[in-house]
CSV table of C-alpha atoms in Angstrom, one decimal:
chain,number,residue,atom,x,y,z
A,1,UNK,CA,107.7,81.1,117.7
A,2,UNK,CA,105.9,83.4,120.2
A,3,UNK,CA,102.5,84.2,118.6
A,4,UNK,CA,102.3,87.6,120.4
A,5,UNK,CA,105.8,88.6,119.3
A,6,UNK,CA,105.2,87.5,115.7
A,7,UNK,CA,101.9,89.4,115.6
A,8,UNK,CA,103.5,92.5,116.9
A,9,UNK,CA,106.3,92.2,114.3
A,10,UNK,CA,103.8,91.8,111.5
A,11,UNK,CA,101.8,94.8,112.7
A,12,UNK,CA,105.0,96.9,112.9
A,13,UNK,CA,106.7,95.9,109.7
A,14,UNK,CA,103.8,94.7,107.5
A,15,UNK,CA,105.4,91.4,106.7
A,16,UNK,CA,106.6,88.3,108.5
A,17,UNK,CA,109.0,85.4,107.5
A,18,UNK,CA,108.3,82.0,109.0
A,19,UNK,CA,110.9,79.4,108.1
A,20,UNK,CA,110.2,75.7,107.7
A,21,UNK,CA,106.5,76.1,107.0
A,22,UNK,CA,106.5,73.2,104.5
A,23,UNK,CA,109.0,70.4,104.5
A,24,UNK,CA,111.1,69.5,101.6
A,25,UNK,CA,108.9,66.7,100.4
A,26,UNK,CA,105.8,68.9,100.4
A,27,UNK,CA,107.7,71.5,98.3
A,28,UNK,CA,108.9,68.9,95.8
A,29,UNK,CA,105.4,67.5,95.4
A,30,UNK,CA,104.0,70.9,94.5
A,31,UNK,CA,106.9,71.5,92.0
A,32,UNK,CA,106.4,68.1,90.4
A,33,UNK,CA,102.7,68.7,89.9
A,34,UNK,CA,103.4,72.1,88.4
A,35,UNK,CA,106.0,70.5,86.0
A,36,UNK,CA,103.2,68.2,84.8
A,37,UNK,CA,100.8,71.1,84.3
A,38,UNK,CA,103.4,73.1,82.3
A,39,UNK,CA,104.4,70.1,80.2
A,40,UNK,CA,100.8,69.6,79.2
A,41,UNK,CA,99.6,73.2,78.9
A,42,UNK,CA,97.9,74.1,75.6
A,43,UNK,CA,98.4,77.8,75.0
A,44,UNK,CA,96.2,79.4,72.3
A,45,UNK,CA,98.1,81.9,70.1
A,46,UNK,CA,96.1,84.9,71.4
A,47,UNK,CA,97.1,84.0,74.9
A,48,UNK,CA,100.8,84.4,74.4
A,49,UNK,CA,100.9,87.6,76.3
A,50,UNK,CA,103.6,88.8,78.7
A,51,UNK,CA,103.0,89.5,82.4
A,52,UNK,CA,104.7,92.6,83.8
A,53,UNK,CA,104.4,95.0,86.8
A,54,UNK,CA,105.3,98.0,84.7
A,55,UNK,CA,102.3,100.4,84.4
A,56,UNK,CA,101.9,100.5,80.6
A,57,UNK,CA,102.7,96.8,80.2
A,58,UNK,CA,100.0,96.0,82.8
A,59,UNK,CA,97.4,98.0,80.8
A,60,UNK,CA,98.3,96.3,77.5
A,61,UNK,CA,99.1,92.8,78.6
A,62,UNK,CA,96.8,92.3,81.5
A,63,UNK,CA,93.8,94.6,81.5
A,64,UNK,CA,93.2,94.6,77.8
A,65,UNK,CA,93.2,90.9,77.5
A,66,UNK,CA,90.0,89.0,78.2
A,67,UNK,CA,92.2,86.0,78.9
A,68,UNK,CA,93.5,87.7,82.1
A,69,UNK,CA,90.3,89.4,83.2
A,70,UNK,CA,88.4,86.1,83.2
A,71,UNK,CA,91.2,84.0,84.7
A,72,UNK,CA,90.0,84.3,88.3
A,73,UNK,CA,88.2,81.0,88.3
A,74,UNK,CA,90.5,79.2,85.9
A,75,UNK,CA,94.1,77.9,85.5
A,76,UNK,CA,95.9,80.0,82.9
A,77,UNK,CA,99.4,80.8,81.9
A,78,UNK,CA,101.2,84.2,81.9
A,79,UNK,CA,104.7,84.5,80.4
A,80,UNK,CA,107.9,86.3,80.8
A,81,UNK,CA,109.1,88.7,78.1
A,82,UNK,CA,111.0,87.4,75.1
A,83,UNK,CA,110.0,83.7,75.4
A,84,UNK,CA,108.3,83.5,72.0
A,85,UNK,CA,109.6,84.2,68.5
A,86,UNK,CA,107.7,86.4,66.0
A,87,UNK,CA,105.6,83.3,65.1
A,88,UNK,CA,104.5,82.8,68.7
A,89,UNK,CA,106.7,79.7,69.2
A,90,UNK,CA,108.7,79.0,72.3
A,91,UNK,CA,112.4,80.0,72.1
A,92,UNK,CA,113.1,78.8,75.7
A,93,UNK,CA,112.1,75.6,77.5
A,94,UNK,CA,108.5,75.7,78.6
A,95,UNK,CA,109.4,75.5,82.3
A,96,UNK,CA,111.6,78.7,81.9
A,97,UNK,CA,108.9,80.7,80.0
A,98,UNK,CA,106.4,81.4,82.7
A,99,UNK,CA,106.0,84.3,85.0
A,100,UNK,CA,103.1,82.7,86.8
A,101,UNK,CA,100.2,80.3,86.6
A,102,UNK,CA,96.9,81.7,87.9
A,103,UNK,CA,94.5,82.1,89.4
A,104,UNK,CA,92.6,79.1,90.6
A,105,UNK,CA,95.1,76.4,91.5
A,106,UNK,CA,93.7,76.6,95.0
A,107,UNK,CA,90.3,75.4,93.7
A,108,UNK,CA,91.1,72.8,91.0
A,109,UNK,CA,94.5,71.3,91.9
A,110,UNK,CA,94.2,69.0,95.0
A,111,UNK,CA,97.8,69.4,96.2
A,112,UNK,CA,97.6,73.2,96.0
A,113,UNK,CA,94.1,73.2,97.6
A,114,UNK,CA,95.3,71.1,100.5
A,115,UNK,CA,98.1,73.5,101.2
A,116,UNK,CA,95.8,76.6,100.9
A,117,UNK,CA,93.3,75.2,103.4
A,118,UNK,CA,95.8,73.4,105.6
A,119,UNK,CA,95.6,73.8,109.4
A,120,UNK,CA,99.0,75.5,109.4
A,121,UNK,CA,97.6,78.3,107.1
A,122,UNK,CA,94.5,78.6,109.2
A,123,UNK,CA,96.5,78.9,112.4
A,124,UNK,CA,98.9,81.5,110.9
A,125,UNK,CA,96.0,83.7,109.8
A,126,UNK,CA,94.3,83.4,113.2
A,127,UNK,CA,97.5,84.2,115.1
A,128,UNK,CA,98.0,87.3,113.1
A,129,UNK,CA,94.4,88.4,113.7
A,130,UNK,CA,93.8,89.5,110.1
A,131,UNK,CA,90.6,91.4,111.1
A,132,UNK,CA,92.2,94.5,112.5
A,133,UNK,CA,103.7,97.1,94.6
A,134,UNK,CA,100.9,97.0,97.5
A,135,UNK,CA,98.5,94.1,97.0
A,136,UNK,CA,95.6,96.5,97.9
A,137,UNK,CA,96.3,98.2,94.6
A,138,UNK,CA,94.8,95.1,92.9
A,139,UNK,CA,92.7,93.7,95.7
A,140,UNK,CA,90.9,96.6,97.3
A,141,UNK,CA,88.6,96.3,100.3
A,142,UNK,CA,86.7,98.6,102.5
A,143,UNK,CA,88.0,99.0,105.1
A,144,UNK,CA,91.6,98.5,104.0
A,145,UNK,CA,93.9,96.0,105.8
A,146,UNK,CA,91.6,93.0,105.3
A,147,UNK,CA,93.8,91.2,102.8
A,148,UNK,CA,96.9,89.2,103.5
A,149,UNK,CA,99.3,87.7,101.0
A,150,UNK,CA,100.7,84.1,101.6
A,151,UNK,CA,104.0,83.5,99.8
A,152,UNK,CA,105.5,80.1,100.1
A,153,UNK,CA,109.0,79.4,98.8
A,154,UNK,CA,109.2,76.0,97.0
A,155,UNK,CA,112.9,76.6,96.5
A,156,UNK,CA,115.4,78.9,98.3
A,157,UNK,CA,114.6,82.5,97.6
A,158,UNK,CA,117.9,84.4,97.6
A,159,UNK,CA,119.3,87.8,96.8
A,160,UNK,CA,120.4,86.4,93.4
A,161,UNK,CA,117.3,84.6,92.3
A,162,UNK,CA,114.6,87.2,93.2
A,163,UNK,CA,113.6,87.1,96.9
A,164,UNK,CA,111.1,89.6,98.1
A,165,UNK,CA,112.1,93.1,99.3
A,166,UNK,CA,109.9,95.3,101.6
A,167,UNK,CA,109.8,98.8,103.0
A,168,UNK,CA,109.1,98.0,106.7
A,169,UNK,CA,106.2,100.0,108.1
A,170,UNK,CA,105.0,101.2,104.7
A,171,UNK,CA,101.6,99.5,105.3
A,172,UNK,CA,100.7,102.4,107.6
A,173,UNK,CA,100.6,105.0,104.8
A,174,UNK,CA,97.7,103.8,102.7
A,175,UNK,CA,97.7,103.3,99.0
A,176,UNK,CA,98.0,105.8,96.2
A,177,UNK,CA,97.1,103.7,93.1
A,178,UNK,CA,94.4,101.2,92.3
A,179,UNK,CA,93.8,98.9,89.3
A,180,UNK,CA,90.1,98.9,88.5
A,181,UNK,CA,87.8,97.4,85.9
A,182,UNK,CA,86.5,99.8,83.3
A,183,UNK,CA,83.2,99.6,81.5
A,184,UNK,CA,82.7,96.2,79.7
A,185,UNK,CA,82.5,98.1,76.5
A,186,UNK,CA,85.6,100.1,77.2
A,187,UNK,CA,89.1,99.3,76.0
A,188,UNK,CA,91.3,98.5,77.9
A,189,UNK,CA,89.3,96.4,80.3
A,190,UNK,CA,91.3,97.8,83.3
A,191,UNK,CA,92.9,101.1,84.2
A,192,UNK,CA,94.8,102.6,87.1
A,193,UNK,CA,93.5,105.4,89.4
A,194,UNK,CA,96.3,107.4,90.9
A,195,UNK,CA,100.1,106.8,90.5
A,196,UNK,CA,102.6,104.7,92.4
A,197,UNK,CA,104.7,106.8,94.8
A,198,UNK,CA,108.5,107.0,94.2
A,199,UNK,CA,110.2,105.1,96.9
A,200,UNK,CA,113.7,105.6,98.2
A,201,UNK,CA,115.7,102.6,97.1
A,202,UNK,CA,117.6,102.6,100.5
A,203,UNK,CA,114.3,101.9,102.4
A,204,UNK,CA,113.9,98.4,100.8
A,205,UNK,CA,115.0,95.5,103.0
A,206,UNK,CA,115.5,92.0,101.5
A,207,UNK,CA,113.6,89.0,102.9
A,208,UNK,CA,115.4,85.9,101.7
A,209,UNK,CA,113.8,82.6,102.8
A,210,UNK,CA,114.8,79.0,102.7
A,211,UNK,CA,112.8,76.3,100.8
A,212,UNK,CA,109.6,75.6,102.6
A,213,UNK,CA,109.5,79.1,104.3
A,214,UNK,CA,106.5,81.3,104.4
A,215,UNK,CA,106.2,85.0,104.0
A,216,UNK,CA,103.1,86.7,105.2
A,217,UNK,CA,102.4,90.1,103.4
A,218,UNK,CA,100.1,92.8,104.6
A,219,UNK,CA,97.9,94.1,101.8
A,220,UNK,CA,99.3,97.6,102.0
A,221,UNK,CA,103.0,97.0,102.5
A,222,UNK,CA,105.2,98.2,99.7
A,223,UNK,CA,107.1,95.2,98.3
A,224,UNK,CA,108.8,93.9,95.2
A,225,UNK,CA,111.1,91.2,93.9
A,226,UNK,CA,114.2,91.8,91.9
A,227,UNK,CA,115.1,90.1,88.6
A,228,UNK,CA,116.4,86.6,88.9
A,229,UNK,CA,120.0,87.0,87.8
A,230,UNK,CA,121.1,83.5,88.8
A,231,UNK,CA,121.1,80.2,87.0
A,232,UNK,CA,118.5,78.8,89.4
A,233,UNK,CA,114.7,79.1,89.3
A,234,UNK,CA,112.7,80.6,92.2
A,235,UNK,CA,109.4,78.8,92.3
A,236,UNK,CA,106.8,79.9,94.8
A,237,UNK,CA,103.1,79.3,95.6
A,238,UNK,CA,101.2,82.4,96.6
A,239,UNK,CA,97.6,83.2,97.4
A,240,UNK,CA,95.6,85.8,99.3
A,241,UNK,CA,93.3,85.6,102.3
A,242,UNK,CA,90.6,88.1,103.1
A,243,UNK,CA,88.7,88.7,106.3
A,244,UNK,CA,85.1,88.4,105.1
A,245,UNK,CA,83.3,89.6,108.1
A,246,UNK,CA,82.2,93.3,107.8
A,247,UNK,CA,84.4,93.6,104.7
A,248,UNK,CA,83.3,95.0,101.3
A,249,UNK,CA,85.1,93.6,98.3
A,250,UNK,CA,85.2,96.3,95.7
A,251,UNK,CA,83.3,95.5,92.5
A,252,UNK,CA,86.0,97.5,90.7
A,253,UNK,CA,88.7,94.9,91.5
A,254,UNK,CA,89.8,92.9,88.4
A,255,UNK,CA,89.3,89.7,90.4
A,256,UNK,CA,85.7,88.9,91.1
A,257,UNK,CA,84.0,85.7,92.4
A,258,UNK,CA,81.9,83.9,89.9
A,259,UNK,CA,79.0,81.5,90.1
A,260,UNK,CA,81.3,78.7,89.1
A,261,UNK,CA,83.9,79.7,91.8
A,262,UNK,CA,82.8,81.9,94.6
A,263,UNK,CA,85.5,82.9,97.1
A,264,UNK,CA,86.0,79.7,99.2
A,265,UNK,CA,86.2,79.8,103.0
A,266,UNK,CA,89.6,79.2,104.4
A,267,UNK,CA,88.1,76.8,106.9
A,268,UNK,CA,86.6,74.3,104.4
């Protein structure tokens, strides 16, 4: 692909699909390792919370749980709704119970770390010239526009199993809502400032991608994924890259670097 054309498209639309970023064997290796992690996960009873993007559910399930707020430098498990019975036992197979595993696979799992810091990712971020829901709602920087999402399909992401949808160009309108930490003594541990705008459903454009494809996501572009209504899973590996030079990472963000795991450089 032409780097200049791809850069212009990303700047105009706020996202970019790059097919064949990983080959099939690389995707299968990442999925196999995740299967091992899930098979061996030990989930304390108090951690059997559900991860959602609905406003009230976010406050109750994410922000109010110390398990979530302290997961930035750990590998922890976040579940879909309705996967436990009233005793906290699984009622679906473990591999079908998870919404996501986060948030430090890039630091502690060698396969995931190698992909995160791969030359291909480095070149992609350089070509797009990073320097000059919306992810900035959760990962706020000053100035805005310094965060890019990297979303890698480990299986085909289709209209039926929950591919991403975008409003092209919406990254040019700023953000209207932020998730911030509250006082350490205040319950819940996070809250939202502002409210999400109502978006015309007709403006959303699907971005299906084949296994191994990459989607680059501007931190301010409005995007979502629909419910998986198929009989197939939709596994992805996703992480974020921030331009650190002349950038202020908000201390109000839920995710904070720690002494155990400071934000690593992409080029290490």
